[in-house]
Amino acid sequence: LPFAEEEYYGEPRGDVVLFARRMVDAGADLVIGHGPHVVRAMERYRGRLIAYSLGNFATYYGISVAGAKGIAPILVTTLDGEGRFIEGRVVSTVQKRPAGPSIDEGNRALALLRKLSIDDFGEPGLTFFPNGRIVPAGRQPAAEPPGAGNDAPQGEP
């Protein structure tokens, strides 16, 4: 993430980190950004989840889906009654032409989210698990039925 003003084709786009955090400061419980057509980092700020970009989920034609541009997470979140982030789940998808999006068994969007979040924030306040679960740092996810997934934290990217 650029921690500064962004520009695209000479048009000022603003400081996405400052903007997202100000939205939380103003009362937003969840912020989901978009714009660069690729996955960006996530962080927990003041107990709220900020996902800076979830990329492109269903791009038929006109925008490249090669490499990182073709993977995207589906994000499901649970918030408490005060709007604080309790836990989430990422389902990784990949776009293949002409078929469109499908589940990515390699979980590349999850791995990329984790890597970018750590690279950009050092400690994003989140723990990423290999089965797609995301919880506030220091917490364990709620119990799942047996065989539903691996709840060991994901190792280094």
Tab-separated table of C-alpha atoms in Angstrom:
chain	number	residue	atom	x	y	z
A	1	LEU	CA	0.000	0.000	0.000
A	2	PRO	CA	1.222	3.475	-0.647
A	3	PHE	CA	1.114	5.392	2.623
A	4	ALA	CA	0.747	8.649	0.709
A	5	GLU	CA	-1.353	10.368	-1.925
A	6	GLU	CA	-1.948	8.153	-4.978
A	7	GLU	CA	-2.321	9.272	-8.554
A	8	TYR	CA	-3.559	7.419	-11.623
A	9	TYR	CA	-3.295	8.872	-15.123
A	10	GLY	CA	-2.599	12.250	-13.552
A	11	GLU	CA	-5.763	12.173	-11.417
A	12	PRO	CA	-5.304	12.482	-7.639
A	13	ARG	CA	-6.761	9.448	-5.849
A	14	GLY	CA	-5.968	10.392	-2.252
A	15	ASP	CA	-4.345	8.528	0.627
A	16	VAL	CA	-6.278	5.271	0.971
A	17	VAL	CA	-4.889	4.389	4.408
A	18	LEU	CA	-5.702	7.809	5.848
A	19	PHE	CA	-9.151	7.751	4.208
A	20	ALA	CA	-10.044	4.264	5.500
A	21	ARG	CA	-8.888	5.041	9.026
A	22	ARG	CA	-10.844	8.306	9.033
A	23	MET	CA	-13.956	6.361	8.025
A	24	VAL	CA	-13.483	4.136	11.096
A	25	ASP	CA	-12.816	7.208	13.253
A	26	ALA	CA	-16.115	8.631	11.940
A	27	GLY	CA	-18.054	5.492	12.914
A	28	ALA	CA	-17.661	2.890	10.139
A	29	ASP	CA	-17.627	-0.673	11.435
A	30	LEU	CA	-16.171	-2.244	8.270
A	31	VAL	CA	-14.314	-0.623	5.367
A	32	ILE	CA	-13.854	-2.395	2.031
A	33	GLY	CA	-11.841	-0.445	-0.494
A	34	HIS	CA	-11.411	-0.972	-4.212
A	35	GLY	CA	-9.703	0.615	-7.146
A	36	PRO	CA	-6.431	-0.964	-8.224
A	37	HIS	CA	-8.028	-4.192	-9.594
A	38	VAL	CA	-5.699	-6.277	-7.386
A	39	VAL	CA	-5.793	-7.598	-3.833
A	40	ARG	CA	-4.365	-5.240	-1.213
A	41	ALA	CA	-3.603	-5.619	2.496
A	42	MET	CA	-6.042	-5.881	5.381
A	43	GLU	CA	-5.677	-4.516	8.893
A	44	ARG	CA	-7.604	-4.280	12.125
A	45	TYR	CA	-7.747	-0.644	13.185
A	46	ARG	CA	-9.437	0.319	16.466
A	47	GLY	CA	-11.105	-3.089	16.475
A	48	ARG	CA	-12.580	-2.644	12.983
A	49	LEU	CA	-11.574	-4.503	9.836
A	50	ILE	CA	-10.252	-2.589	6.841
A	51	ALA	CA	-9.782	-4.504	3.572
A	52	TYR	CA	-8.008	-2.091	1.252
A	53	SER	CA	-8.971	-3.952	-1.937
A	54	LEU	CA	-10.462	-7.338	-2.712
A	55	GLY	CA	-9.353	-7.184	-6.351
A	56	ASN	CA	-11.645	-8.225	-9.187
A	57	PHE	CA	-14.060	-11.068	-8.691
A	58	ALA	CA	-15.682	-11.394	-12.107
A	59	THR	CA	-13.854	-9.631	-14.920
A	60	TYR	CA	-15.019	-11.059	-18.187
A	61	TYR	CA	-12.862	-9.145	-20.682
A	62	GLY	CA	-11.147	-5.781	-20.922
A	63	ILE	CA	-8.926	-6.141	-17.850
A	64	SER	CA	-6.093	-8.643	-17.562
A	65	VAL	CA	-6.614	-11.591	-15.226
A	66	ALA	CA	-3.012	-12.782	-15.523
A	67	GLY	CA	-1.127	-13.605	-12.322
A	68	ALA	CA	-2.178	-11.664	-9.220
A	69	LYS	CA	-4.815	-9.784	-11.256
A	70	GLY	CA	-6.770	-13.020	-11.642
A	71	ILE	CA	-7.056	-13.988	-7.975
A	72	ALA	CA	-9.507	-12.535	-5.486
A	73	PRO	CA	-10.919	-13.328	-2.060
A	74	ILE	CA	-14.550	-13.661	-1.136
A	75	LEU	CA	-14.640	-12.175	2.369
A	76	VAL	CA	-17.241	-13.125	4.983
A	77	THR	CA	-17.060	-11.303	8.318
A	78	THR	CA	-18.621	-11.500	11.757
A	79	LEU	CA	-18.902	-8.306	13.801
A	80	ASP	CA	-20.103	-7.978	17.380
A	81	GLY	CA	-23.012	-5.765	18.467
A	82	GLU	CA	-20.681	-2.762	18.677
A	83	GLY	CA	-19.276	-3.314	15.172
A	84	ARG	CA	-15.932	-4.775	16.238
A	85	PHE	CA	-14.358	-7.458	14.060
A	86	ILE	CA	-14.791	-10.915	15.618
A	87	GLU	CA	-13.656	-13.171	12.798
A	88	GLY	CA	-13.764	-13.664	9.082
A	89	ARG	CA	-13.271	-16.203	6.383
A	90	VAL	CA	-11.613	-15.866	3.001
A	91	VAL	CA	-12.571	-18.108	0.112
A	92	SER	CA	-9.903	-17.755	-2.566
A	93	THR	CA	-11.029	-17.553	-6.179
A	94	VAL	CA	-9.235	-17.528	-9.513
A	95	GLN	CA	-10.493	-16.265	-12.869
A	96	LYS	CA	-9.845	-18.344	-15.953
A	97	ARG	CA	-11.070	-17.313	-19.344
A	98	PRO	CA	-13.533	-18.066	-20.741
A	99	ALA	CA	-14.940	-20.010	-17.753
A	100	GLY	CA	-14.963	-17.122	-15.238
A	101	PRO	CA	-14.273	-17.309	-11.493
A	102	SER	CA	-13.873	-20.581	-9.627
A	103	ILE	CA	-12.630	-21.692	-6.210
A	104	ASP	CA	-8.826	-21.612	-5.998
A	105	GLU	CA	-7.750	-24.770	-4.178
A	106	GLY	CA	-4.259	-23.239	-3.859
A	107	ASN	CA	-5.689	-20.483	-1.618
A	108	ARG	CA	-3.524	-17.875	-3.366
A	109	ALA	CA	-5.731	-14.901	-2.449
A	110	LEU	CA	-5.493	-15.815	1.246
A	111	ALA	CA	-1.705	-16.210	1.046
A	112	LEU	CA	-1.400	-12.893	-0.798
A	113	LEU	CA	-3.651	-11.078	1.706
A	114	ARG	CA	-1.528	-12.374	4.566
A	115	LYS	CA	1.771	-11.454	2.901
A	116	LEU	CA	0.632	-7.963	1.891
A	117	SER	CA	-0.887	-7.297	5.319
A	118	ILE	CA	2.349	-8.204	7.091
A	119	ASP	CA	4.536	-6.410	4.526
A	120	ASP	CA	2.477	-3.213	4.735
A	121	PHE	CA	1.642	-3.077	8.445
A	122	GLY	CA	4.197	-5.326	10.149
A	123	GLU	CA	1.553	-6.366	12.647
A	124	PRO	CA	-1.867	-5.965	11.017
A	125	GLY	CA	-3.692	-7.069	14.181
A	126	LEU	CA	-4.880	-10.227	12.421
A	127	THR	CA	-4.014	-13.925	12.385
A	128	PHE	CA	-4.551	-15.810	9.118
A	129	PHE	CA	-5.242	-19.560	9.214
A	130	PRO	CA	-4.643	-21.937	6.257
A	131	ASN	CA	-8.349	-22.834	6.079
A	132	GLY	CA	-9.206	-19.202	5.295
A	133	ARG	CA	-10.212	-18.082	8.771
A	134	ILE	CA	-9.027	-14.693	10.009
A	135	VAL	CA	-9.240	-13.596	13.640
A	136	PRO	CA	-7.912	-10.692	15.701
A	137	ALA	CA	-4.281	-11.316	16.651
A	138	GLY	CA	-3.943	-13.352	19.842
A	139	ARG	CA	-7.348	-15.039	19.528
A	140	GLN	CA	-8.313	-18.492	18.378
A	141	PRO	CA	-11.190	-18.939	15.937
A	142	ALA	CA	-14.516	-20.260	17.185
A	143	ALA	CA	-14.862	-24.043	17.029
A	144	GLU	CA	-15.785	-25.618	13.709
A	145	PRO	CA	-17.268	-29.043	13.100
A	146	PRO	CA	-14.644	-31.833	12.933
A	147	GLY	CA	-12.925	-32.058	9.548
A	148	ALA	CA	-13.939	-28.517	8.543
A	149	GLY	CA	-10.376	-27.237	8.227
A	150	ASN	CA	-6.969	-26.623	9.715
A	151	ASP	CA	-6.941	-24.114	12.566
A	152	ALA	CA	-3.163	-23.885	12.928
A	153	PRO	CA	-1.873	-20.374	12.096
A	154	GLN	CA	-0.338	-20.050	8.659
A	155	GLY	CA	3.471	-20.018	8.560
A	156	GLU	CA	5.691	-17.433	6.932
A	157	PRO	CA	4.750	-16.468	3.384
